[in-house]
Short mmCIF file of C-alpha atoms in Angstrom, two decimals:
data_model
loop_
_atom_site.label_atom_id
_atom_site.label_comp_id
_atom_site.label_asym_id
_atom_site.label_seq_id
_atom_site.Cartn_x
_atom_site.Cartn_y
_atom_site.Cartn_z
CA UNK K 1 87.50 -105.69 -285.56
CA UNK K 2 85.49 -103.97 -282.87
CA UNK K 3 82.52 -105.67 -281.21
CA UNK K 4 79.91 -104.42 -283.68
CA UNK K 5 81.95 -105.47 -286.73
CA UNK K 6 82.88 -108.83 -285.20
CA UNK K 7 79.31 -109.79 -284.26
CA UNK K 8 78.05 -108.79 -287.72
CA UNK K 9 80.77 -110.88 -289.40
CA UNK K 10 79.71 -114.03 -287.52
CA UNK K 11 76.46 -114.14 -289.45
CA UNK K 12 78.19 -113.88 -292.82
CA UNK K 13 79.73 -116.60 -294.97
CA UNK K 14 81.61 -119.69 -293.85
CA UNK K 15 83.05 -119.33 -290.33
CA UNK K 16 86.87 -119.38 -290.14
CA UNK K 17 88.62 -122.06 -288.08
CA UNK K 18 90.59 -119.71 -285.80
CA UNK K 19 89.44 -116.89 -283.50
CA UNK K 20 91.28 -114.60 -281.09
CA UNK K 21 89.17 -112.56 -278.66
CA UNK K 22 91.52 -110.18 -276.89
CA UNK K 23 91.48 -106.84 -275.11
CA UNK K 24 90.74 -105.12 -271.83
CA UNK K 25 86.92 -105.22 -271.88
CA UNK K 26 85.79 -108.72 -270.74
CA UNK K 27 82.13 -108.03 -271.56
CA UNK K 28 82.76 -108.00 -275.31
CA UNK K 29 84.97 -111.07 -275.09
CA UNK K 30 82.27 -113.04 -273.28
CA UNK K 31 79.60 -111.98 -275.78
CA UNK K 32 81.78 -112.92 -278.73
CA UNK K 33 82.66 -116.30 -277.22
CA UNK K 34 78.98 -117.13 -276.68
CA UNK K 35 78.12 -116.03 -280.23
CA UNK K 36 80.87 -118.19 -281.75
CA UNK K 37 79.74 -121.26 -279.82
CA UNK K 38 76.13 -120.67 -280.90
CA UNK K 39 77.29 -120.45 -284.52
CA UNK K 40 79.60 -123.47 -284.47
CA UNK K 41 77.65 -125.65 -282.01
CA UNK K 42 74.01 -124.58 -282.14
CA UNK K 43 72.86 -127.82 -280.50
CA UNK K 44 73.56 -127.50 -276.75
CA UNK K 45 73.61 -131.29 -276.34
CA UNK K 46 76.30 -131.53 -279.02
CA UNK K 47 78.65 -129.31 -277.03
CA UNK K 48 79.31 -132.02 -274.43
CA UNK K 49 81.07 -134.11 -277.11
CA UNK K 50 82.39 -131.40 -279.43
CA UNK K 51 83.78 -128.76 -277.05
CA UNK K 52 87.20 -129.04 -275.44
CA UNK K 53 87.67 -126.25 -272.89
CA UNK K 54 90.84 -124.98 -271.18
CA UNK K 55 90.57 -122.33 -268.45
CA UNK K 56 94.19 -121.29 -268.99
CA UNK K 57 96.86 -121.82 -271.62
CA UNK K 58 97.73 -125.56 -271.50
CA UNK K 59 101.06 -127.19 -272.19
CA UNK K 60 101.66 -127.16 -275.93
CA UNK K 61 101.67 -130.98 -276.13
CA UNK K 62 98.22 -131.18 -274.51
CA UNK K 63 96.88 -128.48 -276.83
CA UNK K 64 98.41 -130.22 -279.84
CA UNK K 65 96.61 -133.44 -278.91
CA UNK K 66 93.28 -131.59 -278.73
CA UNK K 67 93.84 -129.77 -282.02
CA UNK K 68 94.72 -133.02 -283.77
CA UNK K 69 91.73 -134.95 -282.39
CA UNK K 70 89.30 -136.14 -285.04
CA UNK K 71 85.59 -135.93 -284.14
CA UNK K 72 83.73 -139.21 -283.50
CA UNK K 73 80.17 -138.35 -282.50
CA UNK K 74 79.99 -134.86 -284.04
CA UNK K 75 81.01 -133.23 -287.29
CA UNK K 76 83.54 -130.89 -285.69
CA UNK K 77 85.74 -130.25 -282.65
CA UNK K 78 85.89 -126.80 -281.04
CA UNK K 79 88.86 -126.07 -278.78
CA UNK K 80 88.33 -123.10 -276.42
CA UNK K 81 91.41 -121.70 -274.68
CA UNK K 82 90.92 -119.01 -272.03
CA UNK K 83 93.81 -116.80 -270.87
CA UNK K 84 95.89 -117.59 -273.96
CA UNK K 85 99.07 -116.04 -272.58
CA UNK K 86 101.01 -117.01 -275.68
CA UNK K 87 99.46 -113.94 -277.38
CA UNK K 88 100.32 -111.58 -274.51
CA UNK K 89 102.70 -108.72 -275.13
CA UNK K 90 106.15 -109.33 -273.63
CA UNK K 91 108.55 -106.82 -272.13
CA UNK K 92 110.54 -104.73 -274.57
CA UNK K 93 114.21 -105.50 -274.60
CA UNK K 94 116.46 -102.62 -273.54
CA UNK K 95 118.85 -101.21 -276.12
CA UNK K 96 122.00 -103.29 -276.25
CA UNK K 97 120.38 -106.36 -274.63
CA UNK K 98 120.81 -109.75 -276.23
CA UNK K 99 117.66 -110.53 -278.28
CA UNK K 100 115.31 -112.88 -276.45
CA UNK K 101 115.24 -116.46 -277.71
CA UNK K 102 112.29 -117.48 -279.87
CA UNK K 103 109.21 -118.59 -277.98
CA UNK K 104 109.19 -122.34 -278.67
CA UNK K 105 105.56 -122.71 -277.63
CA UNK K 106 104.46 -119.94 -279.98
CA UNK K 107 106.47 -121.45 -282.85
CA UNK K 108 104.95 -124.89 -282.26
CA UNK K 109 101.45 -123.44 -282.00
CA UNK K 110 102.01 -121.49 -285.21
CA UNK K 111 102.83 -124.75 -286.96
CA UNK K 112 99.71 -126.40 -285.55
CA UNK K 113 97.40 -123.55 -286.56
CA UNK K 114 98.63 -123.56 -290.15
CA UNK K 115 97.86 -127.29 -290.44
CA UNK K 116 94.49 -127.68 -288.71
CA UNK K 117 92.18 -130.53 -289.60
CA UNK K 118 89.20 -129.21 -291.58
CA UNK K 119 86.95 -130.38 -288.72
CA UNK K 120 88.83 -128.45 -286.00
CA UNK K 121 88.03 -124.94 -284.77
CA UNK K 122 89.95 -123.06 -282.09
CA UNK K 123 88.96 -120.01 -280.03
CA UNK K 124 91.57 -118.16 -277.95
CA UNK K 125 90.62 -115.49 -275.38
CA UNK K 126 92.89 -113.06 -273.56
CA UNK K 127 91.79 -110.32 -271.14
CA UNK K 128 94.66 -108.07 -272.15
CA UNK K 129 96.02 -106.40 -275.25
CA UNK K 130 97.79 -108.92 -277.52
CA UNK K 131 101.18 -108.38 -279.09
CA UNK K 132 100.37 -107.56 -282.71
CA UNK K 133 104.02 -107.91 -283.72
CA UNK K 134 104.09 -111.65 -283.08
CA UNK K 135 103.98 -113.96 -286.06
CA UNK K 136 101.34 -115.96 -284.20
CA UNK K 137 99.01 -112.95 -284.04
CA UNK K 138 99.63 -112.15 -287.69
CA UNK K 139 98.87 -115.75 -288.67
CA UNK K 140 95.52 -115.63 -286.85
CA UNK K 141 94.78 -112.27 -288.45
CA UNK K 142 95.42 -113.74 -291.89
CA UNK K 143 93.61 -117.05 -291.50
CA UNK K 144 91.00 -116.29 -288.86
CA UNK K 145 89.15 -113.49 -287.13
CA UNK K 146 90.24 -111.21 -284.28
CA UNK K 147 88.11 -109.21 -281.85
CA UNK K 148 89.78 -106.11 -280.41
CA UNK K 149 87.91 -105.55 -277.16
CA UNK K 150 88.44 -101.92 -276.17
CA UNK K 151 87.64 -100.58 -272.71
CA UNK K 152 84.51 -98.45 -272.55
CA UNK K 153 84.88 -94.96 -271.08
CA UNK K 154 82.27 -92.36 -270.08
CA UNK K 155 82.78 -90.50 -273.37
CA UNK K 156 82.04 -93.53 -275.58
CA UNK K 157 79.60 -95.57 -273.47
CA UNK K 158 76.68 -94.16 -275.47
CA UNK K 159 77.68 -96.32 -278.44
CA UNK K 160 77.35 -99.45 -276.29
CA UNK K 161 74.07 -98.17 -274.85
CA UNK K 162 72.54 -97.54 -278.28
CA UNK K 163 73.57 -100.99 -279.52
CA UNK K 164 72.20 -102.72 -276.42
CA UNK K 165 68.89 -100.85 -276.56
CA UNK K 166 68.50 -101.87 -280.22
CA UNK K 167 69.07 -105.51 -279.28
CA UNK K 168 66.46 -105.23 -276.52
CA UNK K 169 63.94 -103.45 -278.75
CA UNK K 170 63.79 -100.51 -276.32
CA UNK K 171 64.70 -96.83 -276.26
CA UNK K 172 65.22 -94.10 -273.65
CA UNK K 173 63.62 -90.74 -273.12
CA UNK K 174 66.06 -87.85 -273.30
CA UNK K 175 65.91 -87.25 -269.54
CA UNK K 176 66.53 -90.96 -268.88
CA UNK K 177 69.57 -90.95 -271.18
CA UNK K 178 70.92 -87.86 -269.43
CA UNK K 179 70.49 -89.54 -266.05
CA UNK K 180 72.24 -92.70 -267.30
CA UNK K 181 75.21 -90.79 -268.71
CA UNK K 182 75.59 -88.75 -265.53
CA UNK K 183 75.54 -91.84 -263.30
CA UNK K 184 78.07 -93.63 -265.51
CA UNK K 185 80.23 -90.50 -265.43
CA UNK K 186 80.43 -90.84 -261.63
CA UNK K 187 81.76 -94.41 -261.79
CA UNK K 188 85.44 -94.92 -261.00
CA UNK K 189 85.45 -97.88 -263.39
CA UNK K 190 82.71 -98.87 -265.82
CA UNK K 191 81.47 -102.46 -265.65
CA UNK K 192 79.46 -103.26 -268.77
CA UNK K 193 78.44 -106.55 -267.14
CA UNK K 194 76.82 -104.56 -264.32
CA UNK K 195 75.19 -102.02 -266.62
CA UNK K 196 73.88 -104.83 -268.79
CA UNK K 197 72.28 -106.50 -265.76
CA UNK K 198 70.62 -103.20 -264.79
CA UNK K 199 69.14 -102.81 -268.27
CA UNK K 200 67.90 -106.41 -268.16
CA UNK K 201 66.33 -105.60 -264.79
CA UNK K 202 64.53 -102.68 -266.44
CA UNK K 203 62.89 -105.01 -268.96
CA UNK K 204 61.40 -106.92 -266.03
CA UNK K 205 60.47 -103.72 -264.18
CA UNK K 206 58.46 -102.17 -267.01
CA UNK K 207 56.75 -103.21 -270.25
CA UNK K 208 57.16 -99.72 -271.70
CA UNK K 209 59.17 -99.67 -274.92
CA UNK K 210 60.73 -96.36 -273.88
CA UNK K 211 62.50 -96.18 -270.52
CA UNK K 212 61.83 -93.07 -268.41
CA UNK K 213 64.09 -91.37 -265.89
CA UNK K 214 61.87 -92.78 -263.12
CA UNK K 215 62.45 -96.30 -264.51
CA UNK K 216 66.22 -95.79 -264.41
CA UNK K 217 66.19 -94.30 -260.93
CA UNK K 218 64.31 -97.37 -259.67
CA UNK K 219 66.69 -99.82 -261.38
CA UNK K 220 69.84 -97.99 -260.27
CA UNK K 221 68.60 -96.99 -256.81
CA UNK K 222 71.03 -99.27 -254.96
CA UNK K 223 74.08 -97.73 -256.62
CA UNK K 224 75.97 -95.23 -254.44
CA UNK K 225 76.77 -93.33 -257.64
CA UNK K 226 73.10 -92.28 -257.89
CA UNK K 227 73.04 -90.40 -254.58
CA UNK K 228 76.60 -89.18 -255.13
CA UNK K 229 75.62 -87.84 -258.57
CA UNK K 230 72.73 -85.95 -256.97
CA UNK K 231 75.19 -84.53 -254.42
CA UNK K 232 77.58 -83.33 -257.15
CA UNK K 233 74.66 -81.82 -259.02
CA UNK K 234 73.63 -79.86 -255.90
CA UNK K 235 77.20 -78.64 -255.45
CA UNK K 236 77.35 -77.53 -259.09
CA UNK K 237 74.12 -75.61 -258.55
CA UNK K 238 75.60 -74.19 -255.31
CA UNK K 239 72.50 -75.36 -253.44
CA UNK K 240 74.02 -75.73 -249.96
CA UNK K 241 70.85 -76.94 -248.21
CA UNK K 242 70.27 -79.73 -250.72
CA UNK K 243 73.99 -80.61 -250.77
CA UNK K 244 74.02 -81.03 -246.97
CA UNK K 245 70.90 -83.20 -247.06
CA UNK K 246 72.38 -85.39 -249.79
CA UNK K 247 75.70 -85.70 -247.96
CA UNK K 248 73.82 -86.97 -244.91
CA UNK K 249 71.89 -89.40 -247.09
CA UNK K 250 75.07 -90.73 -248.72
CA UNK K 251 76.64 -91.37 -245.32
CA UNK K 252 73.41 -92.98 -244.04
CA UNK K 253 73.38 -95.24 -247.11
CA UNK K 254 76.87 -96.46 -246.21
CA UNK K 255 78.93 -94.54 -248.77
CA UNK K 256 82.38 -94.44 -247.16
CA UNK K 257 84.01 -91.06 -246.66
CA UNK K 258 87.01 -92.12 -248.79
CA UNK K 259 84.70 -92.71 -251.76
CA UNK K 260 82.96 -89.38 -251.20
CA UNK K 261 86.26 -87.55 -250.89
CA UNK K 262 87.65 -89.09 -254.06
CA UNK K 263 84.55 -88.20 -256.06
CA UNK K 264 84.34 -84.70 -254.55
CA UNK K 265 87.98 -83.97 -255.37
CA UNK K 266 87.51 -85.27 -258.92
CA UNK K 267 84.38 -83.18 -259.41
CA UNK K 268 86.00 -79.98 -258.11
CA UNK K 269 89.09 -80.59 -260.24
CA UNK K 270 86.87 -81.09 -263.30
CA UNK K 271 85.04 -77.82 -262.57
CA UNK K 272 88.38 -76.07 -262.22
CA UNK K 273 89.74 -77.63 -265.43
CA UNK K 274 86.59 -76.70 -267.34
CA UNK K 275 86.81 -73.11 -266.08
CA UNK K 276 90.47 -72.80 -267.11
CA UNK K 277 89.76 -74.24 -270.55
CA UNK K 278 86.86 -71.88 -271.12
CA UNK K 279 88.99 -68.92 -269.99
CA UNK K 280 91.66 -69.97 -272.50
CA UNK K 281 89.21 -70.04 -275.38
CA UNK K 282 88.05 -73.66 -275.58
CA UNK K 283 84.44 -73.66 -276.81
CA UNK K 284 81.91 -75.41 -274.51
CA UNK K 285 81.24 -78.10 -277.12
CA UNK K 286 84.98 -78.83 -277.30
CA UNK K 287 85.45 -79.53 -273.59
CA UNK K 288 84.59 -83.23 -273.84
CA UNK K 289 87.49 -84.11 -276.13
CA UNK K 290 90.06 -82.24 -274.03
CA UNK K 291 88.74 -83.48 -270.67
CA UNK K 292 88.13 -87.07 -271.74
CA UNK K 293 84.43 -86.87 -270.87
CA UNK K 294 81.20 -87.42 -272.74
CA UNK K 295 80.54 -84.15 -274.64
CA UNK K 296 77.17 -83.62 -272.93
CA UNK K 297 78.62 -84.07 -269.43
CA UNK K 298 81.62 -81.83 -270.17
CA UNK K 299 79.45 -79.06 -271.61
CA UNK K 300 77.22 -79.22 -268.54
CA UNK K 301 80.30 -79.00 -266.28
CA UNK K 302 81.45 -75.96 -268.23
CA UNK K 303 78.11 -74.27 -267.65
CA UNK K 304 78.36 -74.88 -263.90
CA UNK K 305 82.05 -73.87 -263.76
CA UNK K 306 81.20 -70.33 -264.83
CA UNK K 307 79.47 -69.76 -261.48
CA UNK K 308 82.65 -70.49 -259.49
CA UNK K 309 85.73 -68.35 -259.05
CA UNK K 310 89.13 -69.98 -259.46
CA UNK K 311 89.94 -69.02 -255.86
CA UNK K 312 86.85 -70.87 -254.58
CA UNK K 313 87.76 -74.03 -256.49
CA UNK K 314 91.42 -73.85 -255.42
CA UNK K 315 90.48 -73.42 -251.75
CA UNK K 316 88.01 -76.32 -252.03
CA UNK K 317 90.72 -78.67 -253.35
CA UNK K 318 93.02 -77.71 -250.46
CA UNK K 319 90.21 -78.10 -247.91
CA UNK K 320 89.35 -81.56 -249.26
CA UNK K 321 93.04 -82.57 -249.12
CA UNK K 322 93.16 -81.54 -245.45
CA UNK K 323 89.91 -83.42 -244.81
CA UNK K 324 91.36 -86.52 -246.46
CA UNK K 325 94.38 -86.53 -244.13
CA UNK K 326 92.45 -85.72 -240.94
CA UNK K 327 89.65 -88.20 -241.62
CA UNK K 328 92.03 -91.03 -242.48
CA UNK K 329 94.09 -90.39 -239.34
CA UNK K 330 90.97 -90.27 -237.16
CA UNK K 331 91.50 -86.62 -236.14
CA UNK K 332 88.13 -85.41 -237.44
CA UNK K 333 84.73 -86.55 -238.64
CA UNK K 334 82.12 -85.67 -241.24
CA UNK K 335 82.07 -82.06 -240.07
CA UNK K 336 85.10 -81.45 -242.31
CA UNK K 337 83.18 -82.66 -245.35
CA UNK K 338 80.27 -80.44 -244.36
CA UNK K 339 82.57 -77.44 -243.96
CA UNK K 340 84.15 -78.04 -247.38
CA UNK K 341 80.70 -78.23 -249.01
CA UNK K 342 79.51 -75.03 -247.31
CA UNK K 343 82.61 -73.14 -248.47
CA UNK K 344 82.23 -74.50 -252.00
CA UNK K 345 78.53 -73.63 -252.28
CA UNK K 346 78.86 -70.21 -250.64
CA UNK K 347 77.71 -67.45 -253.00
#
C-alpha cells in the first residue's frame, strides 16, 4: 500500500496485529507509525505501560520475550521495532555459489508472528526497501499490513502537496503552486519533513485559506534554492543583467560556488536535453516523462530551450567544467562564473 491507501485503511475495520513500514521515504514511515500508535493506544498515558520500543532490531530472544508478554495494566501490548534489518534485502548469490544458509532469526521470528497472543501488536519499520521474496515479508503481507514508502521526486511531489493541503484545509493560487514546484525542482534531494515544516510555518504566517506566491516566498526565503531558482529563470530568459545581479546575491547569501556550479551544469544540461528531444520530435507535453521532471517544469524548460542554439549550450557546459576545475584548485574566482553566464545569456 502507498501512504494514502495505508492511512485510509487505518480507519477501517479491526486493526491487524502486525505492521511493516518500509521504504526509502522516512516521512511517510514516521506519519504511519504515529497514526498506528494513535489508533492502538489513543490514551497517551497508557503508552508508558503498553508500548515496548526498540531503536534497532534486538536479539531474537529479547524480542520473543516482549512478544510473549501478557499485558497487566492495559488491554494490549504494542511492540515497536525500528530498523528491522531482518526484512532488509540481502545480496544476491552469484551463479554457482553455494546457497546461503537459512536466516535463523527470520525463521524464529516467523514462528513468533504466526502465534501472537491476541493482546499483542507489533510494528516494524525499515528505512530501506524490504526483500519481498522472504517468507517473513510474505507472512506479514498475509496477516498484517505493509506500507511501501516510495521516495518523492520533483515529478510526483504534487500528489503529496495536494494531500497535505487537504489535511490543512488550505489551497494554493496557481502562481504559488508554480513557484513551489520550481523551487522543489531545484533541490538536489527532496526532504518532505522540511517541506512539511515550511507549510506549517505558512499556517502561522497567514490566516488566508489560499496561499499566495508572496506567502511562499516569505516562508521559503531562507532557502538557497529560492535565489538559485531566480538565477536559473534569468538565464533561461537570457536576461544577463538580472542573472549577474542574482549571481552576486547568491554569493552574498553564502551559496557556495560548488552548489551554484552543480545547479548551473544541471540546468544547462536540461536545456540541452530538452532542445534535442524537441528537435527529434518529442512533443512539449511529453518532455516530463522522458526527462524525469514534473510535466509543467519540463514544458517550461522546452519553451526556454528553443531560444538557445546547441553550440551555445555545448560551449556553456565546457566553460562550466573548466570553471569547476579552476575554482576548486584555487586558480580563479567568481569571474569565471560571471563569464560563463555572460556567454550563455548572449543573444
